[in-house]
Amino acid sequence: MDTEEYIIKMREYFHENPELSFKEYRTADRIEEELKIMGLEPKRITETGIIADIKGNGKKTVAIRADMDALPVTEENQTGYISRNEGVMHACGHDTHMAMLLGAAKMMIEEKEKLKGNIRLIFQPAEELPPGGAIEMIKNGALDNVDFIIGQHIWGLFPAGMVAIYYKDMMANADEFYIKIHGKGGHGSAPQDSVDAVYITAHLIEMLNTIVSREIDPQEPAVITTGTVNAGYRYNIIAAHSELAGTVRTFSVEVQEKIIKRIRDILEGLKSIYGIEYEYEYIKGYPVLINNENIARDIEQAAEKLVGKDHIVHPKPNMGGEDFAYFLQKVPGAYYILGGGNIQKGINSANHSPTFDVDESVLYTGAKVLKEAAMYILNKEIK
């Protein structure tokens, strides 16, 4: 079996057998098995997190990270490798990340004599579930003696074979908020005797949307999204309570703090006007992902030789969140995007969609970009 076939085989195995965050037990077992077959000595440094080193000739070490977890999504694809775990799906491409890193490892082992330093493979659990797996991996030694780190994420809405490079800011602060409104219930025919939590919640959502549109500098990226709303008992009962949850995305700490405060200000105003009580919890999630420009340019140099200059793009920063940001707070590195969509093949769903899939022909290219970028960075820094 050649390397390209191996990568596709591994991707389809992982896709058929997805596991949720912090529960990637079979996934970790299979990764360890594959690494041992390659002659490596994988080390389990968290319950499901794995590192393994490819020893070359030198002291410098470049790490490559792949995330492992799937999402609580019911797959709607009709391929021959759909999820066998009902309600769980690799809807964000982490199956491809693991497979491409395994493929890159095979190729680097075959060219071990060219390594003027070491490669550390990092298979990280729980990217999808804050606080994420990166923090524990770092605490338990994933970056010990590591000088540089790179990572790659496949993207369903980018054409297959495109590589997106971000020189600095790439992904946003990814925060959560939870609010409970406590009013006064009553009969639907007598609203004057109640404090309607549904009405006040609707008003709150409208006011939250005005924070970004009317209070944040238009040149400062910011998003407030209310993702869930729960309230009410019956069609003719005025709800006494409601709950809502959402996300806030920012790049600036100043904007982040302003939004935190303004949400509370709005709630205080509603309390004063309507007499409600409220509970408000704001959870800061993954921080801004900031690439090291030099490493990003090194990745670009390596990728350009494989895909051509016309397949390199430089998009605006993405409002998504990624716990790869924690690795970048510790050592210089960069994260980049590999396109995986193909409209002609009907593969054009966004990440996290129940119909998400990738053009598997790009996976070998992705593995080669990982390999060449890591070796380029390693060998360049040695000189």
mmCIF file of C-alpha atoms in Angstrom:
data_model
loop_
_atom_site.group_PDB
_atom_site.id
_atom_site.type_symbol
_atom_site.label_atom_id
_atom_site.label_comp_id
_atom_site.label_asym_id
_atom_site.label_seq_id
_atom_site.Cartn_x
_atom_site.Cartn_y
_atom_site.Cartn_z
ATOM 1 C CA MET A 1 0.000 0.000 0.000
ATOM 2 C CA ASP A 2 1.466 3.338 -1.021
ATOM 3 C CA THR A 3 1.330 6.395 1.234
ATOM 4 C CA GLU A 4 -1.624 8.016 -0.524
ATOM 5 C CA GLU A 5 -3.714 4.849 -0.189
ATOM 6 C CA TYR A 6 -2.637 4.565 3.443
ATOM 7 C CA ILE A 7 -3.783 8.114 4.244
ATOM 8 C CA ILE A 8 -7.189 7.559 2.650
ATOM 9 C CA LYS A 9 -7.582 4.221 4.425
ATOM 10 C CA MET A 10 -6.783 5.812 7.787
ATOM 11 C CA ARG A 11 -9.088 8.767 7.125
ATOM 12 C CA GLU A 12 -11.993 6.465 6.340
ATOM 13 C CA TYR A 13 -11.314 4.354 9.447
ATOM 14 C CA PHE A 14 -11.359 7.440 11.667
ATOM 15 C CA HIS A 15 -14.453 8.775 9.898
ATOM 16 C CA GLU A 16 -16.343 5.541 10.450
ATOM 17 C CA ASN A 17 -15.345 5.428 14.116
ATOM 18 C CA PRO A 18 -15.721 8.961 15.501
ATOM 19 C CA GLU A 19 -15.463 9.694 19.208
ATOM 20 C CA LEU A 20 -16.418 12.771 21.184
ATOM 21 C CA SER A 21 -14.061 15.105 23.023
ATOM 22 C CA PHE A 22 -12.018 13.516 25.836
ATOM 23 C CA LYS A 23 -13.433 10.104 24.855
ATOM 24 C CA GLU A 24 -11.140 9.283 21.919
ATOM 25 C CA TYR A 25 -10.114 5.896 23.349
ATOM 26 C CA ARG A 26 -10.307 3.676 20.265
ATOM 27 C CA THR A 27 -8.912 6.494 18.172
ATOM 28 C CA ALA A 28 -5.876 6.813 20.447
ATOM 29 C CA ASP A 29 -5.365 3.051 20.483
ATOM 30 C CA ARG A 30 -5.323 2.920 16.682
ATOM 31 C CA ILE A 31 -2.916 5.868 16.429
ATOM 32 C CA GLU A 32 -0.531 4.202 18.878
ATOM 33 C CA GLU A 33 -0.760 0.970 16.896
ATOM 34 C CA GLU A 34 0.087 2.741 13.635
ATOM 35 C CA LEU A 35 2.999 4.663 15.177
ATOM 36 C CA LYS A 36 4.479 1.463 16.617
ATOM 37 C CA ILE A 37 4.254 -0.207 13.200
ATOM 38 C CA MET A 38 6.319 2.729 11.884
ATOM 39 C CA GLY A 39 8.981 1.967 14.497
ATOM 40 C CA LEU A 40 8.162 4.906 16.773
ATOM 41 C CA GLU A 41 7.600 4.909 20.532
ATOM 42 C CA PRO A 42 4.326 6.762 21.175
ATOM 43 C CA LYS A 43 3.731 8.135 24.644
ATOM 44 C CA ARG A 44 0.260 8.691 26.153
ATOM 45 C CA ILE A 45 0.603 11.967 28.076
ATOM 46 C CA THR A 46 -3.094 12.489 28.798
ATOM 47 C CA GLU A 47 -5.903 9.943 28.866
ATOM 48 C CA THR A 48 -6.159 10.026 25.074
ATOM 49 C CA GLY A 49 -3.427 12.470 24.011
ATOM 50 C CA ILE A 50 -0.314 11.092 22.312
ATOM 51 C CA ILE A 51 3.135 12.338 21.373
ATOM 52 C CA ALA A 52 5.842 10.552 19.407
ATOM 53 C CA ASP A 53 9.263 11.716 18.255
ATOM 54 C CA ILE A 54 11.051 11.081 14.988
ATOM 55 C CA LYS A 55 14.725 11.456 15.887
ATOM 56 C CA GLY A 56 16.953 13.091 13.297
ATOM 57 C CA ASN A 57 20.459 14.500 13.372
ATOM 58 C CA GLY A 58 20.365 17.629 15.501
ATOM 59 C CA LYS A 59 18.946 19.268 18.609
ATOM 60 C CA LYS A 60 16.141 21.407 17.163
ATOM 61 C CA THR A 61 12.590 20.067 17.259
ATOM 62 C CA VAL A 62 9.580 20.992 15.137
ATOM 63 C CA ALA A 63 6.193 19.754 16.370
ATOM 64 C CA ILE A 64 3.179 19.016 14.178
ATOM 65 C CA ARG A 65 -0.247 18.843 15.800
ATOM 66 C CA ALA A 66 -3.402 17.018 14.713
ATOM 67 C CA ASP A 67 -6.663 17.104 16.685
ATOM 68 C CA MET A 68 -8.648 13.915 17.244
ATOM 69 C CA ASP A 69 -12.224 14.529 18.390
ATOM 70 C CA ALA A 70 -15.532 14.433 16.528
ATOM 71 C CA LEU A 71 -18.765 16.379 17.011
ATOM 72 C CA PRO A 72 -22.256 15.466 18.318
ATOM 73 C CA VAL A 73 -23.700 15.609 14.786
ATOM 74 C CA THR A 74 -25.803 12.988 12.982
ATOM 75 C CA GLU A 75 -24.212 12.361 9.606
ATOM 76 C CA GLU A 76 -26.361 12.789 6.483
ATOM 77 C CA ASN A 77 -23.826 11.716 3.855
ATOM 78 C CA GLN A 78 -24.345 8.634 1.681
ATOM 79 C CA THR A 79 -20.711 7.592 1.246
ATOM 80 C CA GLY A 80 -19.277 4.146 1.893
ATOM 81 C CA TYR A 81 -17.542 5.346 5.050
ATOM 82 C CA ILE A 82 -20.265 7.120 7.034
ATOM 83 C CA SER A 83 -20.139 7.187 10.830
ATOM 84 C CA ARG A 84 -21.000 3.956 12.594
ATOM 85 C CA ASN A 85 -21.460 5.828 15.868
ATOM 86 C CA GLU A 86 -24.990 7.263 15.698
ATOM 87 C CA GLY A 87 -25.159 10.929 16.613
ATOM 88 C CA VAL A 88 -21.390 11.411 16.371
ATOM 89 C CA MET A 89 -19.557 12.562 13.255
ATOM 90 C CA HIS A 90 -16.200 13.865 12.109
ATOM 91 C CA ALA A 91 -17.936 16.969 10.787
ATOM 92 C CA CYS A 92 -14.901 19.229 11.130
ATOM 93 C CA GLY A 93 -12.244 17.171 9.390
ATOM 94 C CA HIS A 94 -10.234 15.970 12.375
ATOM 95 C CA ASP A 95 -10.292 12.513 10.791
ATOM 96 C CA THR A 96 -8.293 13.956 7.895
ATOM 97 C CA HIS A 97 -5.917 15.777 10.249
ATOM 98 C CA MET A 98 -4.940 12.531 11.986
ATOM 99 C CA ALA A 99 -4.621 10.640 8.724
ATOM 100 C CA MET A 100 -2.480 13.340 7.100
ATOM 101 C CA LEU A 101 -0.171 13.511 10.110
ATOM 102 C CA LEU A 102 0.268 9.737 10.065
ATOM 103 C CA GLY A 103 1.028 9.939 6.345
ATOM 104 C CA ALA A 104 3.497 12.776 6.878
ATOM 105 C CA ALA A 105 5.182 10.717 9.612
ATOM 106 C CA LYS A 106 5.618 7.756 7.238
ATOM 107 C CA MET A 107 7.230 9.996 4.642
ATOM 108 C CA MET A 108 9.544 11.689 7.141
ATOM 109 C CA ILE A 109 10.676 8.344 8.537
ATOM 110 C CA GLU A 110 11.521 7.284 4.987
ATOM 111 C CA GLU A 111 13.636 10.443 4.631
ATOM 112 C CA LYS A 112 15.003 10.371 8.156
ATOM 113 C CA GLU A 113 18.561 10.985 7.028
ATOM 114 C CA LYS A 114 17.487 14.408 5.743
ATOM 115 C CA LEU A 115 16.206 15.521 9.153
ATOM 116 C CA LYS A 116 18.662 17.939 10.703
ATOM 117 C CA GLY A 117 16.810 17.806 13.971
ATOM 118 C CA ASN A 118 13.704 16.123 15.369
ATOM 119 C CA ILE A 119 9.997 15.987 14.580
ATOM 120 C CA ARG A 120 7.417 15.667 17.341
ATOM 121 C CA LEU A 121 4.008 14.315 16.408
ATOM 122 C CA ILE A 122 1.205 15.624 18.640
ATOM 123 C CA PHE A 123 -2.208 13.942 18.514
ATOM 124 C CA GLN A 124 -4.416 16.146 20.672
ATOM 125 C CA PRO A 125 -7.857 15.310 22.078
ATOM 126 C CA ALA A 126 -10.823 17.616 22.571
ATOM 127 C CA GLU A 127 -10.297 20.619 20.348
ATOM 128 C CA GLU A 128 -14.060 20.976 20.029
ATOM 129 C CA LEU A 129 -14.909 21.199 23.725
ATOM 130 C CA PRO A 130 -13.531 24.118 25.777
ATOM 131 C CA PRO A 131 -11.334 24.275 27.763
ATOM 132 C CA GLY A 132 -9.963 21.919 25.132
ATOM 133 C CA GLY A 133 -7.182 19.367 25.130
ATOM 134 C CA ALA A 134 -4.238 21.614 24.307
ATOM 135 C CA ILE A 135 -3.854 22.990 27.849
ATOM 136 C CA GLU A 136 -3.450 19.554 29.442
ATOM 137 C CA MET A 137 -1.169 18.384 26.637
ATOM 138 C CA ILE A 138 1.100 21.368 27.277
ATOM 139 C CA LYS A 139 1.022 20.840 31.057
ATOM 140 C CA ASN A 140 2.038 17.215 30.559
ATOM 141 C CA GLY A 141 5.020 17.917 28.340
ATOM 142 C CA ALA A 142 3.810 18.059 24.733
ATOM 143 C CA LEU A 143 6.012 21.080 24.078
ATOM 144 C CA ASP A 144 9.004 20.109 26.197
ATOM 145 C CA ASN A 145 12.146 20.729 24.115
ATOM 146 C CA VAL A 146 10.017 21.868 21.158
ATOM 147 C CA ASP A 147 11.328 24.914 19.293
ATOM 148 C CA PHE A 148 8.595 25.423 16.686
ATOM 149 C CA ILE A 149 5.091 24.095 16.001
ATOM 150 C CA ILE A 150 2.816 23.952 12.969
ATOM 151 C CA GLY A 151 -0.741 22.777 12.377
ATOM 152 C CA GLN A 152 -3.099 22.350 9.444
ATOM 153 C CA HIS A 153 -6.904 22.506 9.261
ATOM 154 C CA ILE A 154 -8.955 21.275 6.323
ATOM 155 C CA TRP A 155 -11.769 23.580 5.160
ATOM 156 C CA GLY A 156 -14.853 22.434 3.292
ATOM 157 C CA LEU A 157 -15.647 25.724 1.565
ATOM 158 C CA PHE A 158 -12.144 26.223 0.135
ATOM 159 C CA PRO A 159 -11.415 24.437 -3.159
ATOM 160 C CA ALA A 160 -9.345 21.283 -2.856
ATOM 161 C CA GLY A 161 -5.635 22.003 -3.109
ATOM 162 C CA MET A 162 -5.815 25.645 -2.031
ATOM 163 C CA VAL A 163 -3.606 26.618 0.913
ATOM 164 C CA ALA A 164 -4.589 29.633 3.002
ATOM 165 C CA ILE A 165 -1.769 31.373 4.863
ATOM 166 C CA TYR A 166 -2.315 33.865 7.675
ATOM 167 C CA TYR A 167 0.749 35.883 8.645
ATOM 168 C CA LYS A 168 -0.524 37.102 12.025
ATOM 169 C CA ASP A 169 -4.087 37.048 13.427
ATOM 170 C CA MET A 170 -5.982 34.017 12.170
ATOM 171 C CA MET A 171 -8.809 33.102 14.580
ATOM 172 C CA ALA A 172 -10.716 35.022 17.233
ATOM 173 C CA ASN A 173 -11.350 34.928 20.956
ATOM 174 C CA ALA A 174 -14.154 32.363 21.170
ATOM 175 C CA ASP A 175 -16.284 33.053 24.259
ATOM 176 C CA GLU A 176 -19.615 31.825 25.650
ATOM 177 C CA PHE A 177 -22.395 33.539 27.566
ATOM 178 C CA TYR A 178 -25.357 32.136 29.489
ATOM 179 C CA ILE A 179 -28.295 34.229 30.729
ATOM 180 C CA LYS A 180 -31.381 33.334 32.751
ATOM 181 C CA ILE A 181 -34.306 35.757 32.980
ATOM 182 C CA HIS A 182 -36.672 35.448 35.937
ATOM 183 C CA GLY A 183 -39.984 37.265 35.550
ATOM 184 C CA LYS A 184 -43.463 36.510 36.884
ATOM 185 C CA GLY A 185 -45.687 33.918 35.267
ATOM 186 C CA GLY A 186 -49.405 34.146 34.753
ATOM 187 C CA HIS A 187 -52.384 33.517 32.495
ATOM 188 C CA GLY A 188 -51.993 34.450 28.842
ATOM 189 C CA SER A 189 -55.228 36.443 29.011
ATOM 190 C CA ALA A 190 -53.935 38.751 31.751
ATOM 191 C CA PRO A 191 -50.458 40.049 30.827
ATOM 192 C CA GLN A 192 -50.914 43.034 33.145
ATOM 193 C CA ASP A 193 -50.512 40.719 36.131
ATOM 194 C CA SER A 194 -47.271 39.140 34.916
ATOM 195 C CA VAL A 195 -43.699 39.921 33.908
ATOM 196 C CA ASP A 196 -43.341 38.133 30.576
ATOM 197 C CA ALA A 197 -39.934 36.434 30.329
ATOM 198 C CA VAL A 198 -40.478 35.630 26.635
ATOM 199 C CA TYR A 199 -41.142 39.250 25.706
ATOM 200 C CA ILE A 200 -38.161 40.467 27.729
ATOM 201 C CA THR A 201 -35.907 37.812 26.190
ATOM 202 C CA ALA A 202 -36.911 38.917 22.701
ATOM 203 C CA HIS A 203 -36.114 42.497 23.667
ATOM 204 C CA LEU A 204 -32.772 41.384 25.114
ATOM 205 C CA ILE A 205 -31.761 39.572 21.928
ATOM 206 C CA GLU A 206 -32.579 42.645 19.869
ATOM 207 C CA MET A 207 -30.505 44.817 22.205
ATOM 208 C CA LEU A 208 -27.563 42.413 22.138
ATOM 209 C CA ASN A 209 -27.477 42.751 18.365
ATOM 210 C CA THR A 210 -27.143 46.518 18.641
ATOM 211 C CA ILE A 211 -23.918 46.288 20.670
ATOM 212 C CA VAL A 212 -21.858 45.385 17.607
ATOM 213 C CA SER A 213 -23.831 47.470 15.113
ATOM 214 C CA ARG A 214 -23.960 50.648 17.216
ATOM 215 C CA GLU A 215 -21.293 50.524 19.931
ATOM 216 C CA ILE A 216 -18.238 48.816 18.412
ATOM 217 C CA ASP A 217 -15.917 50.513 15.933
ATOM 218 C CA PRO A 218 -16.869 49.102 12.491
ATOM 219 C CA GLN A 219 -13.180 48.473 11.838
ATOM 220 C CA GLU A 220 -12.956 46.174 14.888
ATOM 221 C CA PRO A 221 -14.196 42.639 14.127
ATOM 222 C CA ALA A 222 -16.850 41.437 16.569
ATOM 223 C CA VAL A 223 -19.744 38.974 16.567
ATOM 224 C CA ILE A 224 -22.494 38.332 19.123
ATOM 225 C CA THR A 225 -24.691 35.345 18.327
ATOM 226 C CA THR A 226 -27.556 34.019 20.429
ATOM 227 C CA GLY A 227 -27.520 30.301 19.734
ATOM 228 C CA THR A 228 -30.250 28.882 21.990
ATOM 229 C CA VAL A 229 -33.425 30.202 23.623
ATOM 230 C CA ASN A 230 -35.643 28.166 25.926
ATOM 231 C CA ALA A 231 -38.814 29.429 27.589
ATOM 232 C CA GLY A 232 -42.455 28.738 28.217
ATOM 233 C CA TYR A 233 -44.811 25.977 29.240
ATOM 234 C CA ARG A 234 -47.966 26.205 27.115
ATOM 235 C CA TYR A 235 -49.621 28.421 24.499
ATOM 236 C CA ASN A 236 -51.786 30.261 27.052
ATOM 237 C CA ILE A 237 -49.284 30.658 29.896
ATOM 238 C CA ILE A 238 -47.003 33.647 30.298
ATOM 239 C CA ALA A 239 -43.544 32.293 30.979
ATOM 240 C CA ALA A 240 -41.920 33.157 34.280
ATOM 241 C CA HIS A 241 -38.433 32.085 33.227
ATOM 242 C CA SER A 242 -36.254 31.915 30.121
ATOM 243 C CA GLU A 243 -32.716 30.865 29.295
ATOM 244 C CA LEU A 244 -30.481 31.836 26.424
ATOM 245 C CA ALA A 245 -26.909 31.069 25.435
ATOM 246 C CA GLY A 246 -24.615 32.425 22.812
ATOM 247 C CA THR A 247 -21.110 33.183 21.667
ATOM 248 C CA VAL A 248 -18.994 36.319 21.387
ATOM 249 C CA ARG A 249 -16.082 36.532 18.936
ATOM 250 C CA THR A 250 -13.497 39.315 19.070
ATOM 251 C CA PHE A 251 -9.844 39.968 18.273
ATOM 252 C CA SER A 252 -9.281 42.855 20.682
ATOM 253 C CA VAL A 253 -9.188 42.482 24.468
ATOM 254 C CA GLU A 254 -10.642 45.997 24.746
ATOM 255 C CA VAL A 255 -13.618 45.067 22.564
ATOM 256 C CA GLN A 256 -14.042 41.784 24.425
ATOM 257 C CA GLU A 257 -14.179 43.560 27.797
ATOM 258 C CA LYS A 258 -16.553 46.214 26.483
ATOM 259 C CA ILE A 259 -19.004 43.570 25.277
ATOM 260 C CA ILE A 260 -18.848 41.721 28.612
ATOM 261 C CA LYS A 261 -19.739 44.953 30.412
ATOM 262 C CA ARG A 262 -22.424 46.078 27.961
ATOM 263 C CA ILE A 263 -24.311 42.782 28.240
ATOM 264 C CA ARG A 264 -24.469 43.296 31.992
ATOM 265 C CA ASP A 265 -25.499 46.949 31.535
ATOM 266 C CA ILE A 266 -28.386 45.870 29.314
ATOM 267 C CA LEU A 267 -29.519 43.292 31.856
ATOM 268 C CA GLU A 268 -29.392 45.894 34.615
ATOM 269 C CA GLY A 269 -31.502 48.188 32.447
ATOM 270 C CA LEU A 270 -34.110 45.479 31.854
ATOM 271 C CA LYS A 271 -34.160 44.777 35.566
ATOM 272 C CA SER A 272 -34.801 48.454 36.292
ATOM 273 C CA ILE A 273 -37.520 48.779 33.655
ATOM 274 C CA TYR A 274 -39.399 45.487 34.053
ATOM 275 C CA GLY A 275 -38.506 44.318 37.542
ATOM 276 C CA ILE A 276 -36.889 41.080 36.434
ATOM 277 C CA GLU A 277 -34.067 39.196 38.114
ATOM 278 C CA TYR A 278 -31.315 37.655 36.027
ATOM 279 C CA GLU A 279 -28.302 35.346 36.094
ATOM 280 C CA TYR A 280 -25.387 36.122 33.792
ATOM 281 C CA GLU A 281 -22.336 33.962 33.179
ATOM 282 C CA TYR A 282 -19.621 34.893 30.682
ATOM 283 C CA ILE A 283 -16.921 32.312 29.940
ATOM 284 C CA LYS A 284 -13.771 33.317 28.113
ATOM 285 C CA GLY A 285 -12.857 30.538 25.708
ATOM 286 C CA TYR A 286 -9.972 29.974 23.342
ATOM 287 C CA PRO A 287 -7.802 33.073 22.903
ATOM 288 C CA VAL A 288 -6.912 34.796 19.645
ATOM 289 C CA LEU A 289 -4.785 32.573 17.438
ATOM 290 C CA ILE A 290 -1.777 34.644 16.400
ATOM 291 C CA ASN A 291 0.721 33.133 13.975
ATOM 292 C CA ASN A 292 4.422 33.841 13.962
ATOM 293 C CA GLU A 293 4.896 35.653 10.649
ATOM 294 C CA ASN A 294 8.287 34.086 9.916
ATOM 295 C CA ILE A 295 6.966 30.556 10.411
ATOM 296 C CA ALA A 296 3.856 31.340 8.353
ATOM 297 C CA ARG A 297 6.080 32.516 5.504
ATOM 298 C CA ASP A 298 8.205 29.376 5.820
ATOM 299 C CA ILE A 299 5.066 27.234 5.478
ATOM 300 C CA GLU A 300 4.087 29.303 2.455
ATOM 301 C CA GLN A 301 7.477 28.704 0.844
ATOM 302 C CA ALA A 302 7.152 24.949 1.307
ATOM 303 C CA ALA A 303 3.505 24.823 0.195
ATOM 304 C CA GLU A 304 4.148 26.921 -2.897
ATOM 305 C CA LYS A 305 6.586 24.317 -4.228
ATOM 306 C CA LEU A 306 3.884 21.650 -3.933
ATOM 307 C CA VAL A 307 0.679 23.406 -5.011
ATOM 308 C CA GLY A 308 1.971 26.395 -6.981
ATOM 309 C CA LYS A 309 1.791 30.093 -6.225
ATOM 310 C CA ASP A 310 -1.669 30.378 -7.800
ATOM 311 C CA HIS A 311 -3.034 28.002 -5.142
ATOM 312 C CA ILE A 312 -1.838 30.112 -2.214
ATOM 313 C CA VAL A 313 -4.319 32.615 -0.759
ATOM 314 C CA HIS A 314 -4.219 35.087 2.129
ATOM 315 C CA PRO A 315 -7.764 35.469 3.545
ATOM 316 C CA LYS A 316 -8.915 37.856 6.213
ATOM 317 C CA PRO A 317 -8.843 36.506 9.783
ATOM 318 C CA ASN A 318 -11.499 33.926 10.617
ATOM 319 C CA MET A 319 -14.010 34.476 13.442
ATOM 320 C CA GLY A 320 -13.780 30.811 14.416
ATOM 321 C CA GLY A 321 -11.854 29.659 17.477
ATOM 322 C CA GLU A 322 -9.056 27.117 17.924
ATOM 323 C CA ASP A 323 -7.137 25.889 20.958
ATOM 324 C CA PHE A 324 -4.018 25.613 18.807
ATOM 325 C CA ALA A 325 -3.718 29.211 20.035
ATOM 326 C CA TYR A 326 -2.407 27.879 23.358
ATOM 327 C CA PHE A 327 0.514 26.154 21.632
ATOM 328 C CA LEU A 328 1.365 29.401 19.871
ATOM 329 C CA GLN A 329 1.480 31.225 23.200
ATOM 330 C CA LYS A 330 4.327 28.912 24.230
ATOM 331 C CA VAL A 331 6.509 28.454 21.131
ATOM 332 C CA PRO A 332 6.783 30.156 17.722
ATOM 333 C CA GLY A 333 4.589 28.543 15.114
ATOM 334 C CA ALA A 334 1.770 28.911 12.636
ATOM 335 C CA TYR A 335 -1.550 27.389 11.660
ATOM 336 C CA TYR A 336 -2.907 27.308 8.114
ATOM 337 C CA ILE A 337 -5.849 26.046 6.063
ATOM 338 C CA LEU A 338 -5.960 23.330 3.407
ATOM 339 C CA GLY A 339 -8.899 23.445 1.022
ATOM 340 C CA GLY A 340 -10.941 20.245 0.811
ATOM 341 C CA GLY A 341 -14.041 21.156 -1.194
ATOM 342 C CA ASN A 342 -14.913 20.140 -4.743
ATOM 343 C CA ILE A 343 -18.150 21.504 -6.210
ATOM 344 C CA GLN A 344 -17.907 19.228 -9.254
ATOM 345 C CA LYS A 345 -17.978 16.200 -6.951
ATOM 346 C CA GLY A 346 -20.766 17.661 -4.830
ATOM 347 C CA ILE A 347 -18.402 18.214 -1.916
ATOM 348 C CA ASN A 348 -19.090 21.763 -0.802
ATOM 349 C CA SER A 349 -20.525 21.728 2.727
ATOM 350 C CA ALA A 350 -19.179 23.888 5.516
ATOM 351 C CA ASN A 351 -17.313 22.469 8.479
ATOM 352 C CA HIS A 352 -19.703 21.304 11.258
ATOM 353 C CA SER A 353 -22.419 20.493 8.696
ATOM 354 C CA PRO A 354 -24.034 17.011 8.763
ATOM 355 C CA THR A 355 -23.107 16.740 5.076
ATOM 356 C CA PHE A 356 -19.481 17.817 5.547
ATOM 357 C CA ASP A 357 -17.005 15.795 3.509
ATOM 358 C CA VAL A 358 -13.693 16.354 1.745
ATOM 359 C CA ASP A 359 -12.193 15.526 -1.609
ATOM 360 C CA GLU A 360 -9.883 12.704 -0.550
ATOM 361 C CA SER A 361 -7.538 13.384 -3.458
ATOM 362 C CA VAL A 362 -6.195 16.378 -1.522
ATOM 363 C CA LEU A 363 -5.118 14.400 1.550
ATOM 364 C CA TYR A 364 -1.806 13.233 0.103
ATOM 365 C CA THR A 365 -1.033 16.825 -0.844
ATOM 366 C CA GLY A 366 -1.894 17.925 2.689
ATOM 367 C CA ALA A 367 0.445 15.326 4.187
ATOM 368 C CA LYS A 368 3.256 16.451 1.880
ATOM 369 C CA VAL A 369 2.710 20.095 2.853
ATOM 370 C CA LEU A 370 3.017 19.127 6.536
ATOM 371 C CA LYS A 371 6.174 17.150 5.862
ATOM 372 C CA GLU A 372 7.838 19.724 3.622
ATOM 373 C CA ALA A 373 6.923 22.658 5.868
ATOM 374 C CA ALA A 374 8.256 20.942 8.989
ATOM 375 C CA MET A 375 11.498 19.930 7.263
ATOM 376 C CA TYR A 376 11.926 23.362 5.700
ATOM 377 C CA ILE A 377 11.553 25.086 9.076
ATOM 378 C CA LEU A 378 13.842 22.593 10.789
ATOM 379 C CA ASN A 379 16.592 22.671 8.198
ATOM 380 C CA LYS A 380 16.412 26.427 7.690
ATOM 381 C CA GLU A 381 16.801 27.138 11.383
ATOM 382 C CA ILE A 382 19.776 24.803 11.696
ATOM 383 C CA LYS A 383 21.781 26.721 9.101
#
